[in-house]
mmCIF file of C-alpha atoms and ligand atoms in Angstrom:
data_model
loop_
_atom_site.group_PDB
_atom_site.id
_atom_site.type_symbol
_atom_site.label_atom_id
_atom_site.label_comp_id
_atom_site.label_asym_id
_atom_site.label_seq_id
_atom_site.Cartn_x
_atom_site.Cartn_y
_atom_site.Cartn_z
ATOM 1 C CA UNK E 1 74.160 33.313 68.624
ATOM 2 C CA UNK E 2 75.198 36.952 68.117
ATOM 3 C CA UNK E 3 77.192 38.292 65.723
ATOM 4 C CA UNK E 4 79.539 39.729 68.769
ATOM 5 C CA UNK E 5 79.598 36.937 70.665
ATOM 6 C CA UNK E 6 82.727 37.105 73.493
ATOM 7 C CA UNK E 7 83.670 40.234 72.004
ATOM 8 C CA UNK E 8 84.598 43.328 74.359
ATOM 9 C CA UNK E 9 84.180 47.248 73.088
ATOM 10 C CA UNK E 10 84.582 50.332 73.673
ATOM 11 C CA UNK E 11 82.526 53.168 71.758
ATOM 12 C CA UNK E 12 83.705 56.363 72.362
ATOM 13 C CA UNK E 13 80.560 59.353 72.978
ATOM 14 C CA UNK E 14 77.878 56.873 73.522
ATOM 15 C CA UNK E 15 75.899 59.102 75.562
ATOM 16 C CA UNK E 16 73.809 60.725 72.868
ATOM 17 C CA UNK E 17 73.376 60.166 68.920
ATOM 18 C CA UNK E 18 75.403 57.940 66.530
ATOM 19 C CA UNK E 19 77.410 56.409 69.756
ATOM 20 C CA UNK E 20 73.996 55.706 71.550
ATOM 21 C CA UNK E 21 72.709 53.298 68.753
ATOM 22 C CA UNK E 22 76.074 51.881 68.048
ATOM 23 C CA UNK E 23 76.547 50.691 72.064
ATOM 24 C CA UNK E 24 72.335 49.490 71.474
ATOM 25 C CA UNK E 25 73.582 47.817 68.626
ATOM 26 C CA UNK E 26 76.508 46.100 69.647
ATOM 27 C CA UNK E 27 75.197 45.077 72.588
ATOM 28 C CA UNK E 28 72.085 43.528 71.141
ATOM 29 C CA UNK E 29 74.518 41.171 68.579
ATOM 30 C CA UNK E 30 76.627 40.132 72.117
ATOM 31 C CA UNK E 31 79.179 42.216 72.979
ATOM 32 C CA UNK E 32 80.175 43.709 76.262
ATOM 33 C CA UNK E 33 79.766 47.415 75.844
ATOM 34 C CA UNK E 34 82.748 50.205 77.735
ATOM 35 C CA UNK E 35 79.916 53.022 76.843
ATOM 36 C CA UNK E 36 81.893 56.327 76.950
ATOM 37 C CA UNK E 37 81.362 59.823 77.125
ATOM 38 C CA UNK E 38 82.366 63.160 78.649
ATOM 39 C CA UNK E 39 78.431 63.832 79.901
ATOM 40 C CA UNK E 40 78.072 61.245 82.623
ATOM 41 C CA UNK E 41 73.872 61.626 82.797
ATOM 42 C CA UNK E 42 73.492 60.224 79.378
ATOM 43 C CA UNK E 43 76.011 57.448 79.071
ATOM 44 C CA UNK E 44 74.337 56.082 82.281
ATOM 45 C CA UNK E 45 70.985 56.240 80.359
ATOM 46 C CA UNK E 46 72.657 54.605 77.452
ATOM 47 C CA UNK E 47 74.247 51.631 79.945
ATOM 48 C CA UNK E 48 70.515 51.738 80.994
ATOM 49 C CA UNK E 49 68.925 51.204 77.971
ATOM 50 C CA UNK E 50 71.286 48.688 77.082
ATOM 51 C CA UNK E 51 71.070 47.202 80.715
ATOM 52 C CA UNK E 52 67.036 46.702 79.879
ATOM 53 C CA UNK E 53 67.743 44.822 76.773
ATOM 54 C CA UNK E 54 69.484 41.926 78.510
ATOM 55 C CA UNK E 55 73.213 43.203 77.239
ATOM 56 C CA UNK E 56 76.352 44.162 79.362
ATOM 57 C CA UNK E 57 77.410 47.218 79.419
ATOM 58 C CA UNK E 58 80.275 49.393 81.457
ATOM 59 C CA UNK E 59 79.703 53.248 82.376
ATOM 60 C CA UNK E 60 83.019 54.360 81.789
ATOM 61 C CA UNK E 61 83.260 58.726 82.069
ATOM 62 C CA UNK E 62 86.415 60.279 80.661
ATOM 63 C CA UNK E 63 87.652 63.169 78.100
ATOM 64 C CA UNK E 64 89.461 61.134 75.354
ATOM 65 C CA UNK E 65 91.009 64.447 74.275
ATOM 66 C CA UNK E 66 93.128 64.312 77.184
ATOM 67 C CA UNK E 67 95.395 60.988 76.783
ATOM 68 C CA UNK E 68 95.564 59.686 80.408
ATOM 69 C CA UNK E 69 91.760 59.511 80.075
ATOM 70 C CA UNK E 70 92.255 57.746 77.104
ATOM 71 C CA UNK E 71 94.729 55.338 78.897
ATOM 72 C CA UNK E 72 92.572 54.953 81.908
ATOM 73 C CA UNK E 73 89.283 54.202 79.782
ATOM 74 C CA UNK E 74 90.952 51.310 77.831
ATOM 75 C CA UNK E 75 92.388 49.781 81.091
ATOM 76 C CA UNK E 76 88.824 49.886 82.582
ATOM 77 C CA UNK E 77 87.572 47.952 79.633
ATOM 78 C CA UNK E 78 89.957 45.121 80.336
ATOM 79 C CA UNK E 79 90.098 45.155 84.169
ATOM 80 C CA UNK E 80 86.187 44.425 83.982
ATOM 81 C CA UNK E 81 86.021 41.986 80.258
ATOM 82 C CA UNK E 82 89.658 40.906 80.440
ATOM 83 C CA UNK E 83 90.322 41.784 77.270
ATOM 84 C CA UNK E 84 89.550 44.749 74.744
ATOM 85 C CA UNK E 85 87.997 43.266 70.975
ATOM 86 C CA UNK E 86 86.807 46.119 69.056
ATOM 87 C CA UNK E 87 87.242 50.442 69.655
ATOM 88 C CA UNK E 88 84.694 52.447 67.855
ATOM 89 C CA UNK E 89 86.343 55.766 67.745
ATOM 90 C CA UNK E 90 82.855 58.444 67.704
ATOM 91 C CA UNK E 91 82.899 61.364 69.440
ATOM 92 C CA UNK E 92 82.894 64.212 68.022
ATOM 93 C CA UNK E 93 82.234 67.716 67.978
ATOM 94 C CA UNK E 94 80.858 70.994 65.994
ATOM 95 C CA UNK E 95 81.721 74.827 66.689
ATOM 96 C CA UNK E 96 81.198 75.955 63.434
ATOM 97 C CA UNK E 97 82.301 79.488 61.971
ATOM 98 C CA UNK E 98 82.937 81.274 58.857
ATOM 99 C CA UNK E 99 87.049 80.904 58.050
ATOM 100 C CA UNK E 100 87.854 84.798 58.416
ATOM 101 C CA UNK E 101 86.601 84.953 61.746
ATOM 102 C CA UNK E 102 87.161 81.065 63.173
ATOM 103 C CA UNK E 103 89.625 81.736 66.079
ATOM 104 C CA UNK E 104 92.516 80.033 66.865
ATOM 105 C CA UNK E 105 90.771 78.652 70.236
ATOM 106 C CA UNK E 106 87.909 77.264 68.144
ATOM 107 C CA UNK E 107 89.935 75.483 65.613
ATOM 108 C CA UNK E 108 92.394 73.389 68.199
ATOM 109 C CA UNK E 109 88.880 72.670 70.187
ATOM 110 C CA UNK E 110 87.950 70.546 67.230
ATOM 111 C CA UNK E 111 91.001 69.358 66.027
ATOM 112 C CA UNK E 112 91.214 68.130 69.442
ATOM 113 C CA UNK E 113 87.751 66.733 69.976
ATOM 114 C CA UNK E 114 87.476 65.248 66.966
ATOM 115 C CA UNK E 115 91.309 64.329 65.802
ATOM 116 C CA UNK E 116 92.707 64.158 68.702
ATOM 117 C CA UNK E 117 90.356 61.749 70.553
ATOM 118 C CA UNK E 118 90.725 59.272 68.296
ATOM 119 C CA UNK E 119 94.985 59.462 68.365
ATOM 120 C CA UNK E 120 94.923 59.308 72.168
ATOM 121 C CA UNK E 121 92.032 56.084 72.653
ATOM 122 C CA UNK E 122 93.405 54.039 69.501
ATOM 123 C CA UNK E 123 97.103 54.259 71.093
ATOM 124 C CA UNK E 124 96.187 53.627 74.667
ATOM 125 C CA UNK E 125 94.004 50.648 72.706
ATOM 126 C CA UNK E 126 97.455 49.316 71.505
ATOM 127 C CA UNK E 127 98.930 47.361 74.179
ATOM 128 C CA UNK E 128 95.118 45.050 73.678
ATOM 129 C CA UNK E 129 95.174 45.012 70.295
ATOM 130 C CA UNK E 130 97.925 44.863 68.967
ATOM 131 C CA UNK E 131 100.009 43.645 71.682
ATOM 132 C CA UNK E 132 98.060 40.573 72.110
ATOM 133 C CA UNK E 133 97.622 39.687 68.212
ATOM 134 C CA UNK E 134 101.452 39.726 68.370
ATOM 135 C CA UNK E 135 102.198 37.104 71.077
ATOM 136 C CA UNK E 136 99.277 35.425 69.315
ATOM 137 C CA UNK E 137 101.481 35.148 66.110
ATOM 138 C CA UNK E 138 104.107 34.220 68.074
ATOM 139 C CA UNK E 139 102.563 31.573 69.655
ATOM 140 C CA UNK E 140 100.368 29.835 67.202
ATOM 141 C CA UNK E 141 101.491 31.751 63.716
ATOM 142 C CA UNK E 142 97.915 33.647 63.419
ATOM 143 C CA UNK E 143 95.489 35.614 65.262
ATOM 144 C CA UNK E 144 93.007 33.927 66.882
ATOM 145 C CA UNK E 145 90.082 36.035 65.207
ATOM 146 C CA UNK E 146 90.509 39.777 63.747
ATOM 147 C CA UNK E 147 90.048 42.434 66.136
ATOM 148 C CA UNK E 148 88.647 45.818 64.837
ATOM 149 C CA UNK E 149 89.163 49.893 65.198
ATOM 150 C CA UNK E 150 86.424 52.011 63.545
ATOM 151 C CA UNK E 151 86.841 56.244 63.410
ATOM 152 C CA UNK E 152 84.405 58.716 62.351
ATOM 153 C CA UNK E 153 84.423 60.851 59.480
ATOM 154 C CA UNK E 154 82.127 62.801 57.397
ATOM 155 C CA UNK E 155 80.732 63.808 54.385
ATOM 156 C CA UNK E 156 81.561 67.190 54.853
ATOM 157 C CA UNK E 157 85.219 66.131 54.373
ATOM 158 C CA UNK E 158 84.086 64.828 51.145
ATOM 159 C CA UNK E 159 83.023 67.705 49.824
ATOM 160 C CA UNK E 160 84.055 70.366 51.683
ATOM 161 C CA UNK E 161 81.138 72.658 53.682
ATOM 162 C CA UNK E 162 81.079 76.497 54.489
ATOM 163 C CA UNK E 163 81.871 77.478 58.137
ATOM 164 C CA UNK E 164 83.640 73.861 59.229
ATOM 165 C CA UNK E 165 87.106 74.450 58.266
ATOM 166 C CA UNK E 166 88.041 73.074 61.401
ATOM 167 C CA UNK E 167 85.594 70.694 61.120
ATOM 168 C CA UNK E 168 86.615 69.116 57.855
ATOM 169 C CA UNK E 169 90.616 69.779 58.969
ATOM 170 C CA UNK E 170 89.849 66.826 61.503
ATOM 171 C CA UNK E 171 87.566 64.953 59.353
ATOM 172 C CA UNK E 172 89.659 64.819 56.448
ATOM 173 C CA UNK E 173 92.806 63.440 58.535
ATOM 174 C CA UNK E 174 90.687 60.827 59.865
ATOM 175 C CA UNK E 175 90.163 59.225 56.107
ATOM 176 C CA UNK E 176 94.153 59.782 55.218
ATOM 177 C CA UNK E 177 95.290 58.299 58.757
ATOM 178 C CA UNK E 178 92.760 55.389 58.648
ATOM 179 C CA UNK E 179 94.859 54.201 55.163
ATOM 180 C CA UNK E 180 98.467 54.863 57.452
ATOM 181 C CA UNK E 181 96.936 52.668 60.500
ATOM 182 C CA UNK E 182 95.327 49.977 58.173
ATOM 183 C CA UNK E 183 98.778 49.564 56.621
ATOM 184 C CA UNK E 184 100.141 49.490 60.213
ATOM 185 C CA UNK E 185 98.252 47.233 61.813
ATOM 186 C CA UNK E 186 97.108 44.855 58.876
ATOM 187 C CA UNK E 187 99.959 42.775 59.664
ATOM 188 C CA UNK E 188 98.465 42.061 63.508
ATOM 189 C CA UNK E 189 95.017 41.104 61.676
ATOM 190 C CA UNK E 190 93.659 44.460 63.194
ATOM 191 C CA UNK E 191 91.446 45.956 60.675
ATOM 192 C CA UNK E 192 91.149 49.905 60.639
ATOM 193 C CA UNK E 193 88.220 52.151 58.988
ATOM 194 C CA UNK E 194 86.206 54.904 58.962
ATOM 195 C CA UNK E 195 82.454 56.089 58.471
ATOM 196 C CA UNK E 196 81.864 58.912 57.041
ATOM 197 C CA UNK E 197 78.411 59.694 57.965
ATOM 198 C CA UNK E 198 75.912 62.009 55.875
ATOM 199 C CA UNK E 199 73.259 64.297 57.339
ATOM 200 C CA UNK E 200 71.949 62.092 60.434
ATOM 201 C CA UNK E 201 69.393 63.482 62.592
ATOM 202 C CA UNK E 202 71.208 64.371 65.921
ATOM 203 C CA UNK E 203 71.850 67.295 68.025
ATOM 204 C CA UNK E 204 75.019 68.719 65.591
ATOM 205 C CA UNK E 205 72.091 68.742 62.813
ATOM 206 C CA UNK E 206 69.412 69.859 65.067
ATOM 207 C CA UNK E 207 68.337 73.364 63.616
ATOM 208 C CA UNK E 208 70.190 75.725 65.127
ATOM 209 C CA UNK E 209 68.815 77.970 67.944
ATOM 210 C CA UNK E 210 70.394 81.418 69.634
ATOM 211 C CA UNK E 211 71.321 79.751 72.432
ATOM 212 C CA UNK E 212 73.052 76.657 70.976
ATOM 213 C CA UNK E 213 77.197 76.169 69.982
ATOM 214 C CA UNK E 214 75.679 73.573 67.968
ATOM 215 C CA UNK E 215 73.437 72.673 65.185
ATOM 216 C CA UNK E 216 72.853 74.057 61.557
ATOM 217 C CA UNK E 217 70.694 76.625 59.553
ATOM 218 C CA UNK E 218 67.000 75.760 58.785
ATOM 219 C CA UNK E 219 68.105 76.322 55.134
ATOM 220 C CA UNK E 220 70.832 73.934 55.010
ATOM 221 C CA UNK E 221 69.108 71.373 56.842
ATOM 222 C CA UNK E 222 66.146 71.716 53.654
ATOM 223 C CA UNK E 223 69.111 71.817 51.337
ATOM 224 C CA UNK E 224 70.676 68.968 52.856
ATOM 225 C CA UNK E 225 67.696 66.960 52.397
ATOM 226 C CA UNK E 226 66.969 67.552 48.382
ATOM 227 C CA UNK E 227 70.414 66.597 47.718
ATOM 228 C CA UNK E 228 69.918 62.969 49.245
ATOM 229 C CA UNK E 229 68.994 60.111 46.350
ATOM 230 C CA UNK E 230 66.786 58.151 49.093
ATOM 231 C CA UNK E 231 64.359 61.339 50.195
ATOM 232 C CA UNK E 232 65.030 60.902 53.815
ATOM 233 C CA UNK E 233 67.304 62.871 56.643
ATOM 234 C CA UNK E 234 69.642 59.528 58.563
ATOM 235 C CA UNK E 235 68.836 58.458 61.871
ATOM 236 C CA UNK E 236 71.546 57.342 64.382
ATOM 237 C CA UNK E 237 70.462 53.609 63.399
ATOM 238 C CA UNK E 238 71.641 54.250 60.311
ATOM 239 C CA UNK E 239 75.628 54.778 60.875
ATOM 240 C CA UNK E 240 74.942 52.061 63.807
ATOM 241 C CA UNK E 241 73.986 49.422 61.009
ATOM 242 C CA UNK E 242 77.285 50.066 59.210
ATOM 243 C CA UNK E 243 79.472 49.900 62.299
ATOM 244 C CA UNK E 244 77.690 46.658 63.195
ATOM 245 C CA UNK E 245 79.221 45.361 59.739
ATOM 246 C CA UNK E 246 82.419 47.025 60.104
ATOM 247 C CA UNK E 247 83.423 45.245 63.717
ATOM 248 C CA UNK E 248 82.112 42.320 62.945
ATOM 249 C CA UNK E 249 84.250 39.093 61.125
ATOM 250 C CA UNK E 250 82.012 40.210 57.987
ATOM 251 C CA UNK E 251 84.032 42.772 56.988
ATOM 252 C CA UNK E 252 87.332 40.791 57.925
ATOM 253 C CA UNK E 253 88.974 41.654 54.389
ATOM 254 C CA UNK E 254 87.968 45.338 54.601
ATOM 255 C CA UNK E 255 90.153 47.538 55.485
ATOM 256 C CA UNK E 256 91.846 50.712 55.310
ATOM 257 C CA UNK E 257 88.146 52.361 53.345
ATOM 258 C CA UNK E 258 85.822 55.270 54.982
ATOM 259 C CA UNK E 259 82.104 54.766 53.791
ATOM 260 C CA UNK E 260 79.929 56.938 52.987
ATOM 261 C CA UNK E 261 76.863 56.759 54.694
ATOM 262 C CA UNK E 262 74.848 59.336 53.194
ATOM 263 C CA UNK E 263 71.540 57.802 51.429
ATOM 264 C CA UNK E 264 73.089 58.601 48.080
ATOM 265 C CA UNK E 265 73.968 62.340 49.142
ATOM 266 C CA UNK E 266 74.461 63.801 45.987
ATOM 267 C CA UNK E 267 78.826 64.944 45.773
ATOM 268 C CA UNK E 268 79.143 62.575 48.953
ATOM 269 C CA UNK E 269 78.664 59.067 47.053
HETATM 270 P P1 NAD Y 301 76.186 63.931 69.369
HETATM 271 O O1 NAD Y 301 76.583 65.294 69.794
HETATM 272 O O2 NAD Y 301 74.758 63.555 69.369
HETATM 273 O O3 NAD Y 301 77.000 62.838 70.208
HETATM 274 C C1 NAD Y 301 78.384 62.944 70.408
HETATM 275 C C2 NAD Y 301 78.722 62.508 71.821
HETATM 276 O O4 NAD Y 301 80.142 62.650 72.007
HETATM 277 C C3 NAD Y 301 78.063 63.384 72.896
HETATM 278 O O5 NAD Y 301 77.306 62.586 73.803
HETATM 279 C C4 NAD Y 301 79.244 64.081 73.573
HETATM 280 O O6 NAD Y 301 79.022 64.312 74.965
HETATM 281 C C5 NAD Y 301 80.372 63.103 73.327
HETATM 282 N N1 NAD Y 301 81.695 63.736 73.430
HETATM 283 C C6 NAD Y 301 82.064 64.953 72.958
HETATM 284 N N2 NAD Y 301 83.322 65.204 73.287
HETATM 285 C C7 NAD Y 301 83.794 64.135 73.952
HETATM 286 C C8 NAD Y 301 85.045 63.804 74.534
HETATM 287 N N3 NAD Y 301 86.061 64.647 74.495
HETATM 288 N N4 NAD Y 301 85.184 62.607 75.147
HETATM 289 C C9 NAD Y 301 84.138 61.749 75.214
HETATM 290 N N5 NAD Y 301 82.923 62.016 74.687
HETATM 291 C C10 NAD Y 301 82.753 63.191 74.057
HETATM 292 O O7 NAD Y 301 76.812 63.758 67.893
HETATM 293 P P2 NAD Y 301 76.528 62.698 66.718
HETATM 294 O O8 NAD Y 301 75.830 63.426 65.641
HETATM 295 O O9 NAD Y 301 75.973 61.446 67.249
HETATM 296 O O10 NAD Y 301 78.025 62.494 66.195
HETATM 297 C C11 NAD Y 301 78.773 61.312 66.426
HETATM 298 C C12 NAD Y 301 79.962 61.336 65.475
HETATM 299 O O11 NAD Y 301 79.505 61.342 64.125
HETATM 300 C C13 NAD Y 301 80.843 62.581 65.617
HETATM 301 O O12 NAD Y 301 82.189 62.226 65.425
HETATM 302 C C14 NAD Y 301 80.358 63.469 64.486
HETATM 303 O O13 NAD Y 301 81.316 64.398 64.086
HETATM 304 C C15 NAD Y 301 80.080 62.427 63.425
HETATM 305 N N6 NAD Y 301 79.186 62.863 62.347
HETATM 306 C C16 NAD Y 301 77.887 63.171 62.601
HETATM 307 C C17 NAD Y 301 77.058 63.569 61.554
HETATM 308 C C18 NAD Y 301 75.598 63.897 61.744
HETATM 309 O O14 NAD Y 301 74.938 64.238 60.754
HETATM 310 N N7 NAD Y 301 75.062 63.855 62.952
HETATM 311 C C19 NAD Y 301 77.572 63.659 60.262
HETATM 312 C C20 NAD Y 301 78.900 63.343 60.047
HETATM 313 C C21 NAD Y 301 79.715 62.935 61.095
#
């Protein structure tokens, strides 16, 4: 018996990173996986992967920025499972700059990417969540089980980090609208939180090369590391373990918290 068990998915930029090993994850305690992304070569890989292990998985391309993507990914989830349990709410992006000369363009690109994509999948999520826990009430006065919406923060909208002002903008709404949406949709039995990951080994903390938008400094990366309690850089696995916890009936009386996942980071604890 898995953990997930009957329970249906969607993680949003499951291609690479964080999203791969939460769709692994998932999958391997029983759910069906909707494994999205805007880069169609490595979400198949992921479906793959997942595929190999024995689990289910859906390949499901789309830009959640734009919201009939959004709309269209949720419906796929329940035209193949019949139904729509959990939304883990992951992608996410970097274009970082110093604040005098972030442009206009590059601020709205990840406001949108990582603010926006969240907005647009969690309300085209509604009519499955929260729509169904309702007639539930109605027809038997409680939800049948607690269905679950995770977002992504970070720890650099804990404590603030040069060049992401953008960056932090999104990050930091994420952790105030997680409390609105918890309050929201606490009454449907849907609970709502975030993770606020620290300094996980991916390609946004990859060091950073000429020909990369993304990445970070050598320096910071070195930096990054002294300031963590448990003497290690996060792997993917990590932030997966913690999402595992936070969709499953676990964490049923959670809700409405972002968690640090940092490895003690110091100012991000
Ligand atoms: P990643 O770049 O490895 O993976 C992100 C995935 O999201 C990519 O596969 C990308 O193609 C996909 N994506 C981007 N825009 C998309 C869109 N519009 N629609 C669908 N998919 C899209 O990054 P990661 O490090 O695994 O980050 C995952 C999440 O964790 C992000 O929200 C990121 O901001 C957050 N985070 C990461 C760290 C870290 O240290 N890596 C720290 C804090 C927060």
């Amino acid at each position: 018996m898995g953990r997930l068990d009957d329970r249906v998915a969607i993680v949003t930029g499951a291609g690479r990173g964080i999203g791969r090993a939460t769709a692994l994850r998932l999958a391997r305690d029983g759910a069906s996986v909707v494994v999205n992304d805007i880069d169609a070569e490595v979400a198949g890989e992921t479906v793959s992967l997942i595929e190999a292990e024995g689990g289910t998985a859906l390949l499901h391309v789309a830009d959640t920025v734009d919201m009939e993507q959004a709309h269209g990914l949720t419906k796929a989830a329940v035209d193949r499972f019949g139904k729509l349990d959990i939304l883990v709410n992951n992608a996410g992006i970097t274009r970082d700059k110093m604040f005098h000369g972030m442009s206009e363009e590059t601020f709205d690109f990840v406001m949108d990417v990582n603010l926006k994509t969240g907005f647009h999948t969690t309300q085209a999520a509604m009519p499955y969540l929260r729509e169904v826990a309702k007639a539930e009430i109605k027809a038997q006065g409680k939800v049948a089980y607690n269905r679950k919406i995770v977002f992504t923060s970070s720890v650099a909208a804990l404590m603030g980090n040069p060049g992401q002002y953008n960056y932090t903008a999104a990050k930091g709404a994420i952790i105030a609208t997680t409390k609105t949406l918890a309050r929201e949709l606490g009454p449907f039995g849907i609970n709502v939180n975030a993770v606020a990951p620290g300094f996980i080994e991916t390609r946004l903390t990859a060091a950073k090369t000429d020909d990369s938008d993304l990445g970070i400094p050598e320096q910071m990366r070195q930096m990054s590391l002294m300031l963590i309690s448990l003497g290690r850089l996060g792997v993917p696995e990590d932030i997966a373990n913690v999402h595992a916890f936070l969709v499953s009936s676990d964490s049923d009386f959670v809700s409405g918290v972002t968690i640090p996942v940092t490895g003690g980071q110091l100012g991000g604890m």
